[in-house]
CSV table of C-alpha atoms and ligand atoms in Angstrom, one decimal:
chain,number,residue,atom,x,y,z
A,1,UNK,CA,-34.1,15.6,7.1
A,2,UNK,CA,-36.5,12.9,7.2
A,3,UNK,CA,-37.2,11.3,10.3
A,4,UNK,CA,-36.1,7.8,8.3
A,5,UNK,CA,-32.3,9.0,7.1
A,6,UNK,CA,-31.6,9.8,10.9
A,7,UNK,CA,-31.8,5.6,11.5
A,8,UNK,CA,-29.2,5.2,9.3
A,9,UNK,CA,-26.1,4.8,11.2
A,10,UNK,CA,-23.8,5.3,7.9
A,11,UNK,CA,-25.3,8.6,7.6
A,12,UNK,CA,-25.6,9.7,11.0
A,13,UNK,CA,-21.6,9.2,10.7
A,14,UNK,CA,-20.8,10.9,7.6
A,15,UNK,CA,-23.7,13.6,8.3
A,16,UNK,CA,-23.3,14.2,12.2
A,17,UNK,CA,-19.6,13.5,12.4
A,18,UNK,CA,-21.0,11.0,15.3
A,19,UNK,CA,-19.2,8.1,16.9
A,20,UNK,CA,-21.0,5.3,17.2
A,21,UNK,CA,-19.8,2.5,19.6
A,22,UNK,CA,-20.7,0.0,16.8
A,23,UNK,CA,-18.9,1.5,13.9
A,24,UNK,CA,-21.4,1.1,10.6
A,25,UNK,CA,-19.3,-1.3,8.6
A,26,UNK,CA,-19.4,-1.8,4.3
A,27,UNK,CA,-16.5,-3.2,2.1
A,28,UNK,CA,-15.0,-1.9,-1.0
A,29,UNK,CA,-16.3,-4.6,-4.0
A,30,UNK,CA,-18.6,-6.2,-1.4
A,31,UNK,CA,-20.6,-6.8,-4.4
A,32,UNK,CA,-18.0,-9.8,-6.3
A,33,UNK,CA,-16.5,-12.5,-7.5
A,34,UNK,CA,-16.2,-13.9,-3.8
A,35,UNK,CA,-19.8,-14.4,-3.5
A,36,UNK,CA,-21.0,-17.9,-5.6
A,37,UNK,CA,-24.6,-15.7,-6.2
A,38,UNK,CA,-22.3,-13.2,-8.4
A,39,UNK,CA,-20.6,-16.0,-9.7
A,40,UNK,CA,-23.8,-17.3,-10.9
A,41,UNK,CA,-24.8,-14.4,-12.4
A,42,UNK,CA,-21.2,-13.5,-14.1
A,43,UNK,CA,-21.2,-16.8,-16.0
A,44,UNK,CA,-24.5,-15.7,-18.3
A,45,UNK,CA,-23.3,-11.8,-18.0
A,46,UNK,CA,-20.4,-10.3,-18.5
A,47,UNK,CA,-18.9,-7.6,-16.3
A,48,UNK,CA,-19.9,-4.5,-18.5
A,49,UNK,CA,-23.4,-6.0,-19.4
A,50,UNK,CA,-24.4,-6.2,-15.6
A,51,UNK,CA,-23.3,-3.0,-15.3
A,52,UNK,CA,-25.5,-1.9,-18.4
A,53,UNK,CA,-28.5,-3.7,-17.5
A,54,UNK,CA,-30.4,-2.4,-14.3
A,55,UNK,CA,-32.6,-5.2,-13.3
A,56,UNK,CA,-28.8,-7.2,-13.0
A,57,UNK,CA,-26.7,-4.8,-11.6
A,58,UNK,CA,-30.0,-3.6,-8.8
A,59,UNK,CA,-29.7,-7.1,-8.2
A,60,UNK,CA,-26.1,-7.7,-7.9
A,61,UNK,CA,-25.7,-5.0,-5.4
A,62,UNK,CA,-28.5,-6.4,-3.0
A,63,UNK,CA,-26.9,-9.9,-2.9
A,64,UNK,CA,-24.1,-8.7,0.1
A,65,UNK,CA,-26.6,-6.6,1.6
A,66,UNK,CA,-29.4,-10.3,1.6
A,67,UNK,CA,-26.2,-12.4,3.2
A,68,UNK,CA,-24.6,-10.1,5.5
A,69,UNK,CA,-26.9,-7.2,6.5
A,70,UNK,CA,-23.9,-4.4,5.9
A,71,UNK,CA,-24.7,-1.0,7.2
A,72,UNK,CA,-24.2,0.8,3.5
A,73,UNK,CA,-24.6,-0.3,0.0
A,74,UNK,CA,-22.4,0.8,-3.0
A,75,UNK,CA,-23.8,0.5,-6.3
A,76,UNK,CA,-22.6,-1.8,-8.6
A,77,UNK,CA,-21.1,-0.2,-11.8
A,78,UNK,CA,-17.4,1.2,-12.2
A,79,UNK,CA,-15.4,4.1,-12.5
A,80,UNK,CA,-14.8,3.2,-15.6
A,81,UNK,CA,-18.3,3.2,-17.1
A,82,UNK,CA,-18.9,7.3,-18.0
A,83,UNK,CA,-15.6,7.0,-20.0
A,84,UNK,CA,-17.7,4.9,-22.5
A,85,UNK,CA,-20.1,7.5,-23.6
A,86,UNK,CA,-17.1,10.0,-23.4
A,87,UNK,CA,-15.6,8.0,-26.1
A,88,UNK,CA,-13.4,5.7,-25.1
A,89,UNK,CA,-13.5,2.6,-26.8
A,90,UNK,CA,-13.3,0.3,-22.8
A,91,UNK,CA,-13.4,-3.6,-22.6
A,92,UNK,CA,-13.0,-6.2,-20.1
A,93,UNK,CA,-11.5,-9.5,-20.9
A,94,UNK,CA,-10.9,-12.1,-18.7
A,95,UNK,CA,-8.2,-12.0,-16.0
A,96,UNK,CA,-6.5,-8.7,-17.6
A,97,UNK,CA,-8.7,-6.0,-16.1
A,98,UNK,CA,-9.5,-3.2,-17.9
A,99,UNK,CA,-8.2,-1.9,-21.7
A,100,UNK,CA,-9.0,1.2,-23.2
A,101,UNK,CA,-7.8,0.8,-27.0
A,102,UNK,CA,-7.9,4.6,-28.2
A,103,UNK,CA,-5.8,6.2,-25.3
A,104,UNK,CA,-5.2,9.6,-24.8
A,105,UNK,CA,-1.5,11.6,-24.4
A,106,UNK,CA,-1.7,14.3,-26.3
A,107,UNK,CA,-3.7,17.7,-27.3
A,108,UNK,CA,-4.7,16.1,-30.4
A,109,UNK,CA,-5.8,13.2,-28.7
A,110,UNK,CA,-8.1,14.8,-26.6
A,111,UNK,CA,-10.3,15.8,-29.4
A,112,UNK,CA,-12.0,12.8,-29.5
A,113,UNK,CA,-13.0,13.3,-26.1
A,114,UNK,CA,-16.9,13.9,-25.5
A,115,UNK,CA,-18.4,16.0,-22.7
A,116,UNK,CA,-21.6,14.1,-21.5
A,117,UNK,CA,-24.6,15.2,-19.4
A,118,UNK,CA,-25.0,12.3,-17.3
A,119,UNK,CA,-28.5,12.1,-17.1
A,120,UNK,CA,-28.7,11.5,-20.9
A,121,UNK,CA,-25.7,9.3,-21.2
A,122,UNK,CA,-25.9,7.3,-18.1
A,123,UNK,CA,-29.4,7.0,-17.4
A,124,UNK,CA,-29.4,3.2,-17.0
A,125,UNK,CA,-26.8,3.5,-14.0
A,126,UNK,CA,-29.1,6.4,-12.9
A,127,UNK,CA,-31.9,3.7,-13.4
A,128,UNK,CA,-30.3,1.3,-11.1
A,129,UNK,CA,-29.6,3.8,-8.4
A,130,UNK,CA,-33.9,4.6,-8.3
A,131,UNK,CA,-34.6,0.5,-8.3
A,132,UNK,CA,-31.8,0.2,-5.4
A,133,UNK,CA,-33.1,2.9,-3.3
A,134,UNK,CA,-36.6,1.7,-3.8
A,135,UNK,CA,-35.4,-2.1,-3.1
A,136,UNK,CA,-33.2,-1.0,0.0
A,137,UNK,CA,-33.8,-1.8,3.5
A,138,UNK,CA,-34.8,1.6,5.3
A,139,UNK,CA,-32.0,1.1,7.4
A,140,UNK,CA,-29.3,0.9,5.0
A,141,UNK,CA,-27.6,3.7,3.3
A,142,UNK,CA,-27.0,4.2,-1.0
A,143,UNK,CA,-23.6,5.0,-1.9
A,144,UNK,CA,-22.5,6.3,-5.4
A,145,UNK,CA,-19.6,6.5,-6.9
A,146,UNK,CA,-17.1,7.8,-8.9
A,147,UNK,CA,-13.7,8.0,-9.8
A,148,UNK,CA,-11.8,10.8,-9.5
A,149,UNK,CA,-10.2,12.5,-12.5
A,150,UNK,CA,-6.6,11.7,-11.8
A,151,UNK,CA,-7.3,8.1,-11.5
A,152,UNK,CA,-9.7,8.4,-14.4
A,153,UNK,CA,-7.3,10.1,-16.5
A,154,UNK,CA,-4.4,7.2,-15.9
A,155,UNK,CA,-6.2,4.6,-16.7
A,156,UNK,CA,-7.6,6.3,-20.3
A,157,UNK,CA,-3.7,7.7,-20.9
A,158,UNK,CA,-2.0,4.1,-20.3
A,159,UNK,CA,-5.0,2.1,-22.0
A,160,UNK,CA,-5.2,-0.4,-18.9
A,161,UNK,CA,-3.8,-1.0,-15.8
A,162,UNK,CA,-1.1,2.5,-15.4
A,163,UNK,CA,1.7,0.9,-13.6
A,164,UNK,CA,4.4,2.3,-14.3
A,165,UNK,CA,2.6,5.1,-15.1
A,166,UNK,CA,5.2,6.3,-17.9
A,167,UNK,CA,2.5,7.8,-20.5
A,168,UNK,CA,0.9,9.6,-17.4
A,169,UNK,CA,3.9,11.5,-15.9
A,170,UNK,CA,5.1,12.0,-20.1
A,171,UNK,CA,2.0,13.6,-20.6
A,172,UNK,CA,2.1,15.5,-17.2
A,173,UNK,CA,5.6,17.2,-18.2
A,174,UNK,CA,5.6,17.2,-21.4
A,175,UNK,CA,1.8,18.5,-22.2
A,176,UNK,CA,1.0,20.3,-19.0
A,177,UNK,CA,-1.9,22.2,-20.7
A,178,UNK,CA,-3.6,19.2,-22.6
A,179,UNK,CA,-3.3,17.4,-19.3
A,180,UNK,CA,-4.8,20.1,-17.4
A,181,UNK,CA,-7.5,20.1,-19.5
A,182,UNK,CA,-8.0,16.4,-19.1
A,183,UNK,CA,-7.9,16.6,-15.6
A,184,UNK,CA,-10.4,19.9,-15.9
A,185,UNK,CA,-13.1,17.7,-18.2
A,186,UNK,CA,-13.1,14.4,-16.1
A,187,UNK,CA,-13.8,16.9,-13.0
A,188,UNK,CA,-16.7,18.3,-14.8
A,189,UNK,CA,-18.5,15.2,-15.7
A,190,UNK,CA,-17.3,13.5,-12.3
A,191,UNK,CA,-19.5,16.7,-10.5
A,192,UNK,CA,-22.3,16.7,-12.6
A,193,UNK,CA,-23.0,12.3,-12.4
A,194,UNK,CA,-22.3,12.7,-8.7
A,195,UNK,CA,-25.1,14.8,-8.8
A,196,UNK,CA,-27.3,12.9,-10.6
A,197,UNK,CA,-26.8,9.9,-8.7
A,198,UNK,CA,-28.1,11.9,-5.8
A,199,UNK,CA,-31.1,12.7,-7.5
A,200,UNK,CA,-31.9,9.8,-8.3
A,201,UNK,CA,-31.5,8.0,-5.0
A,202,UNK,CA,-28.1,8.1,-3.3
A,203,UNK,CA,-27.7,9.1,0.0
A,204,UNK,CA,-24.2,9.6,0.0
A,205,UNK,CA,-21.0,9.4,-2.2
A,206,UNK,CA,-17.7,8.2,-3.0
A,207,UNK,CA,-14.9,9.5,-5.0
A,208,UNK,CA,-12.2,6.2,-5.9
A,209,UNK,CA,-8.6,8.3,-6.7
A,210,UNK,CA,-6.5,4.8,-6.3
A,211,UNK,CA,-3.5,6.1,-8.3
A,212,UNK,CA,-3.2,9.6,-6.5
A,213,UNK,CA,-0.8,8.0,-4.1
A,214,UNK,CA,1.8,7.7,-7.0
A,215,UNK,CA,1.9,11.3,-6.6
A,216,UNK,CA,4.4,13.5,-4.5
A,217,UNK,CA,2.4,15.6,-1.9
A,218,UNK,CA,3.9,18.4,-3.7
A,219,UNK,CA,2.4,17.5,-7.2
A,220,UNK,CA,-1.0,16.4,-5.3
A,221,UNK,CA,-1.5,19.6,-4.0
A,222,UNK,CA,-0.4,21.4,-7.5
A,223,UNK,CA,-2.2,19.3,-9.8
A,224,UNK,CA,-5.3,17.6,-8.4
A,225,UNK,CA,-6.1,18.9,-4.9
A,226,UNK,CA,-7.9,21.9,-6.7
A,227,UNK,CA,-9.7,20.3,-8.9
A,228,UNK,CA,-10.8,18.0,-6.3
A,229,UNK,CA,-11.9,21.2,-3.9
A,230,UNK,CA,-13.8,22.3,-6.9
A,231,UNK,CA,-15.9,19.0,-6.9
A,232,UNK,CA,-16.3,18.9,-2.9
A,233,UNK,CA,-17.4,22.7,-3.4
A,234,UNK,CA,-20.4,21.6,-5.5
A,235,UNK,CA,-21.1,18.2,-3.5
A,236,UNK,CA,-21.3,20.9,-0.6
A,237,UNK,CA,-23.8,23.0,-2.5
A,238,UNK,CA,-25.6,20.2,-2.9
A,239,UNK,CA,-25.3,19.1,0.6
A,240,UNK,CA,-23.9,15.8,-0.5
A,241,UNK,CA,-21.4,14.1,1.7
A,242,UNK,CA,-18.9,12.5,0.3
A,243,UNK,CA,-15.6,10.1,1.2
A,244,UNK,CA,-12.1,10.4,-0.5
A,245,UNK,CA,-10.4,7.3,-0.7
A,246,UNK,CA,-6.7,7.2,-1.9
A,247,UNK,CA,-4.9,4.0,-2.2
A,248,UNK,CA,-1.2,4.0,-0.4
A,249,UNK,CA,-1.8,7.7,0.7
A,250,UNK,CA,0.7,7.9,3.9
A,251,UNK,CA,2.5,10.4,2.8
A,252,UNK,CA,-0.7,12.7,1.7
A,253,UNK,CA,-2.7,12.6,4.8
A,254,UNK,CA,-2.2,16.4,5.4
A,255,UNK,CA,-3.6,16.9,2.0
A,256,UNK,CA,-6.7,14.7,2.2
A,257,UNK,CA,-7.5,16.8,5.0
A,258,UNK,CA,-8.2,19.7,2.7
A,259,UNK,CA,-9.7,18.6,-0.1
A,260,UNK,CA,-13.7,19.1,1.4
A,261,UNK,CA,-13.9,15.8,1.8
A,262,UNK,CA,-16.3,14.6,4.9
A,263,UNK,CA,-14.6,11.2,5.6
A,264,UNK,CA,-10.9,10.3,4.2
A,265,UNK,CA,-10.4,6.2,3.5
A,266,UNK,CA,-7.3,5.0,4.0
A,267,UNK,CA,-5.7,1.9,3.0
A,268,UNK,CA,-4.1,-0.9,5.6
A,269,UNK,CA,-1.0,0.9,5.2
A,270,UNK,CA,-1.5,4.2,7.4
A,271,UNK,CA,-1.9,3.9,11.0
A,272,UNK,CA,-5.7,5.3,11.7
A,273,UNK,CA,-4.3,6.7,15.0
A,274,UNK,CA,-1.6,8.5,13.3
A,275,UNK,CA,-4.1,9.8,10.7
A,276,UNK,CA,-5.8,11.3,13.6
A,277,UNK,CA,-3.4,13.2,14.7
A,278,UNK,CA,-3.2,14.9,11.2
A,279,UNK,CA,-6.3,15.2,10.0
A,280,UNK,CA,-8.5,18.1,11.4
A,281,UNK,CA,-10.7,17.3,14.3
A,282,UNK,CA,-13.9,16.0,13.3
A,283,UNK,CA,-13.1,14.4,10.0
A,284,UNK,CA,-14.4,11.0,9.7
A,285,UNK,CA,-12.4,8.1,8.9
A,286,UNK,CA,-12.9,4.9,6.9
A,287,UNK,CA,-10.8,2.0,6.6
A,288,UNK,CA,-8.9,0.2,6.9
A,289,UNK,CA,-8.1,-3.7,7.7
A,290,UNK,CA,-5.8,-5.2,5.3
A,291,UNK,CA,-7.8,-7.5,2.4
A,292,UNK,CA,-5.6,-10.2,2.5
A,293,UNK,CA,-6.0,-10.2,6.6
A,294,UNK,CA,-8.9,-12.2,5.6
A,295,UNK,CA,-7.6,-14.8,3.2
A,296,UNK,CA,-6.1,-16.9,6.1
A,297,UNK,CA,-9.8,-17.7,7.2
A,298,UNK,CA,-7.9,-17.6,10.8
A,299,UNK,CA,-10.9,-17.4,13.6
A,300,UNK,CA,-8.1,-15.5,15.7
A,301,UNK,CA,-6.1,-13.8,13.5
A,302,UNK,CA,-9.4,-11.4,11.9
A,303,UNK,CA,-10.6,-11.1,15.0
A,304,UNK,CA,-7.5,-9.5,16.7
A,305,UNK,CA,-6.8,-7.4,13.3
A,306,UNK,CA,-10.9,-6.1,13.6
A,307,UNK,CA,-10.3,-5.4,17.1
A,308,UNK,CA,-6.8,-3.3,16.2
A,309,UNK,CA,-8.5,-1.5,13.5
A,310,UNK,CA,-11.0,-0.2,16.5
A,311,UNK,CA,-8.5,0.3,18.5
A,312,UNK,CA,-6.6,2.7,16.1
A,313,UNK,CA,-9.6,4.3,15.4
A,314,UNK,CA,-10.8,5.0,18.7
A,315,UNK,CA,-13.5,7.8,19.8
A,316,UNK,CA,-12.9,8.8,16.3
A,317,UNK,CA,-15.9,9.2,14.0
A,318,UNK,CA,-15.5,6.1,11.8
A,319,UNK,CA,-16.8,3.6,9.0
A,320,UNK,CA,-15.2,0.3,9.2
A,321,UNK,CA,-14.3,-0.9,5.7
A,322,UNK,CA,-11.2,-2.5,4.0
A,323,UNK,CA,-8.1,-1.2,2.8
A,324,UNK,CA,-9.1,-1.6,-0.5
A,325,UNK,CA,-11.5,-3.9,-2.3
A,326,UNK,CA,-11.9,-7.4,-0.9
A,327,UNK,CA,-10.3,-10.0,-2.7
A,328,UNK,CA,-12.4,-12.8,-5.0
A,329,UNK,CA,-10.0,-15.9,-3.1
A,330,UNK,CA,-11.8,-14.2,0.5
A,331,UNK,CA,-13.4,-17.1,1.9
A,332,UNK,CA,-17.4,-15.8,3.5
A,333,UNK,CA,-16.9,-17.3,6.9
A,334,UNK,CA,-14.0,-14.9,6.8
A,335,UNK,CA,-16.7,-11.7,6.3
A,336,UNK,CA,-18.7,-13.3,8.7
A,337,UNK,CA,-16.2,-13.5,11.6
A,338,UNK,CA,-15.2,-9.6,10.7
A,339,UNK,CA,-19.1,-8.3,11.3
A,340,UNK,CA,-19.2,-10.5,14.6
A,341,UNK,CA,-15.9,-9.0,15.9
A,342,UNK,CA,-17.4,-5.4,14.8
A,343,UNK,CA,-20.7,-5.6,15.9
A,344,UNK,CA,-20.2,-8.4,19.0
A,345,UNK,CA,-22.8,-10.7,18.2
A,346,UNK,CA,-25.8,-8.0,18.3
A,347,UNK,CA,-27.1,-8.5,15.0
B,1,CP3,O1,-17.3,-1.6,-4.4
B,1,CP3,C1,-18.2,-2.1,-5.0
B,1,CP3,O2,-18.7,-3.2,-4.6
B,1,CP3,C2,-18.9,-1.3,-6.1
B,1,CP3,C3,-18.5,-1.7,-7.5
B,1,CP3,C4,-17.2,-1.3,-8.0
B,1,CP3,C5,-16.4,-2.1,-8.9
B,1,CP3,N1,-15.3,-1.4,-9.2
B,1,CP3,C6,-16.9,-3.4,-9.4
B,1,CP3,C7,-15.9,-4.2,-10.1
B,1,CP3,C8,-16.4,-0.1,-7.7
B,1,CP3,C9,-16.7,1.0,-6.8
B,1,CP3,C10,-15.3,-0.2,-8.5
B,1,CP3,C11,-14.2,0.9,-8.6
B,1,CP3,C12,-13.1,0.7,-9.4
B,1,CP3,N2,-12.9,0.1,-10.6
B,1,CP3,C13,-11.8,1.3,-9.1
B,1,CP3,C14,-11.5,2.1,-7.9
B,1,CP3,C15,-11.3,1.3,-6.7
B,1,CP3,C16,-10.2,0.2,-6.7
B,1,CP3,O3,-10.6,-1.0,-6.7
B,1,CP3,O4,-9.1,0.6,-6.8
B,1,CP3,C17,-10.9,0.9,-10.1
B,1,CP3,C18,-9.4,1.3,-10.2
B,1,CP3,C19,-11.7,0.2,-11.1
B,1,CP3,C20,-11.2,-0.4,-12.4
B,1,CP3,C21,-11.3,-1.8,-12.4
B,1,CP3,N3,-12.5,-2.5,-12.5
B,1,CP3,C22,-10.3,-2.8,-12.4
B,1,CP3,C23,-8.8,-2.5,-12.4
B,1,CP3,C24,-10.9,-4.1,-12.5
B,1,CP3,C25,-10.2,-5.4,-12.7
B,1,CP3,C26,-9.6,-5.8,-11.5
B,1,CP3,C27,-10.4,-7.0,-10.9
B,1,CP3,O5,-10.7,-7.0,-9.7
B,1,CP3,O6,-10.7,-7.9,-11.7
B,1,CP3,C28,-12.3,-3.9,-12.5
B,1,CP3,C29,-13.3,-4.9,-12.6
B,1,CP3,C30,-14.3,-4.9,-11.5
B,1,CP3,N4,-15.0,-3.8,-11.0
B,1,CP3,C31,-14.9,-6.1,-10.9
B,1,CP3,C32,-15.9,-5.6,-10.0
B,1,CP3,C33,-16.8,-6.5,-9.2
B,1,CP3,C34,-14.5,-7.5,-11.3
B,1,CP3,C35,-15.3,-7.9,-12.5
B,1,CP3,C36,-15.6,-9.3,-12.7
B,1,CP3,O7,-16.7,-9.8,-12.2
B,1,CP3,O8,-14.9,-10.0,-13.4
């Protein structure tokens, strides 16, 4: 390993399985509409041209590294982005999120799905991830990302946002074989851009499964824990660490032990001492201070929640990061009062 990655303290984490007294700290969509410099470049851009355009979306992801000096960088793109070139017709309008208009529920309907190579179809994320590891501070770490097929797969079978998730647990009954497949696909191309993103520059990756936690931990471990081990086997080959993160995932902690992840995220919700206690020794954790912790703007109140986060956390290898993304209204004093409680004024 060059002499450079072993600076990084995000690495030396996920890597060594070290804990560091200063935890290295990132946020999930550190890169967003809280930030008046993203603002500024969202009203000429929309979402899915920054993401298209490297020179925009290189430049997006630098802004919360410029401002607060975090430990790790995540690129700016989203999960949904390879499902364009695998044919699904995706847009994003303003204040609905996501819509997918040809969805996808049955055996038929998966013949209009397209299996990509990545570095043909995506080579302008790939682009971006090369400009950001170029433009990078030597100290901080590249994250890629994607999502993982179950999550994928809901939001391409409901055609949006899947709550309640009726199309998804149809087609999971009533076509167990063309779902399956689905399932089977997305893990393919999921592998193979995870890859690429390494090759072009990543130093690490990430794997966003926020549905999974719909799931019984008997249907997690049947339906997607295998094809997740059969990603984290090839990361491995690859020796490319990579973090699970599962939104509302209390109930699964056994399971994210075992699906080859190296760090398991948890949301606000599940105790990171009790997490411990599952998990096998030596897994790192990430997580997990509520988002909306910081809406109050409260000097006392972030601080006291920081400090309880690393309490719970303790001796534990850990990455401090939110629950779940941080949320536009978050006020930046707020982020700035979080990194001084974290790092106590030594940076
Ligand atoms: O974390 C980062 O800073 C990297 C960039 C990133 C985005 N989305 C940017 C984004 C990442 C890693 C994602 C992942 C993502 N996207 C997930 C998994 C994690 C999670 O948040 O649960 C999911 C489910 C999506 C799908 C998605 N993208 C939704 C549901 C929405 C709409 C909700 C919203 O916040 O508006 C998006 C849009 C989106 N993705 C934005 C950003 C910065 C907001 C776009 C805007 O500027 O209007």
């Amino acid at each position: 390993m060059p002499e450079a990655t072993n600076r990084r303290a995000y690495e030396q984490v996920v890597r060594e399985k070290k804990h560091l007294d200063t935890p290295p700290v990132w946020l999930m969509r550190q890169a967003g509409r809280y930030l008046p410099e993203y603002n500024a470049i969202r009203a000429n851009h929309s979402f899915l041209e920054v993401c298209h355009t490297p020179d925009l979306a290189a430049e997006v992801t630098l802004q919360p590294i410029r401002r607060f000096g975090f430990d790790a960088s995540i690129l700016f793109s989203d999960i949904l982005v390879p499902l364009q070139p695998m044919g699904a017709e995706l847009t994003f309008g303003k204040g609905h999120g996501p819509r997918i208009a040809n969805t996808i529920r049955t055996a038929a309907d998966l013949e209009q799905m397209k299996d990509i190579e990545p570095r043909e179809a995506l080579s302008e994320v790939l682009e971006t991830v090369t400009i950001l590891r170029r433009e990078l501070p030597e100290t901080v770490s590249l994250i890629g990302f994607a999502g993982a097929p179950f999550t994928l797969a809901t939001y391409w079978i409901e055609g949006g946002k899947p709550d309640p998730f009726a199309n998804v647990k149809r087609m999971q009954y009533a076509e167990p074989d063309a779902f399956r497949s689905l399932l089977d696909r997305l893990a393919d191309m999921v592998s193979d851009y995870l890859i690429a993103q390494v090759e072009a520059g990543a130093d690490a990756v990430q794997l966003f499964d926020t549905w999974a936690g719909i799931l019984p931990d008997r249907e997690f471990r049947q339906m997607i824990l295998p094809s997740l081990q059969r990603i984290l086997s090839r990361l491995r080959e690859e020796d490319i660490p990579c973090t699970y993160f599962v939104r509302g995932s209390g109930h699964l902690v056994r399971s994210l032990g075992e699906t080859g992840s190296d760090v398991v995220s948890l949301d606000w919700r599940t105790p990171l001492d009790e997490a411990r206690d599952i998990l096998p020794e030596g897994k790192v954790i990430q997580g997990n201070l509520d988002p909306t912790i910081l809406l109050s703007g409260d000097e006392s109140v972030i601080r006291r929640e920081t400090r309880r986060v690393l309490n719970e956390a303790g001796d534990a290898p850990h990455i401090f990061n939110l629950g779940h993304g941080i949320l536009p209204q978050t006020p930046i004093e707020a982020v700035e009062i979080l990194l001084d409680e974290i790092r106590g004024g030594a940076r």
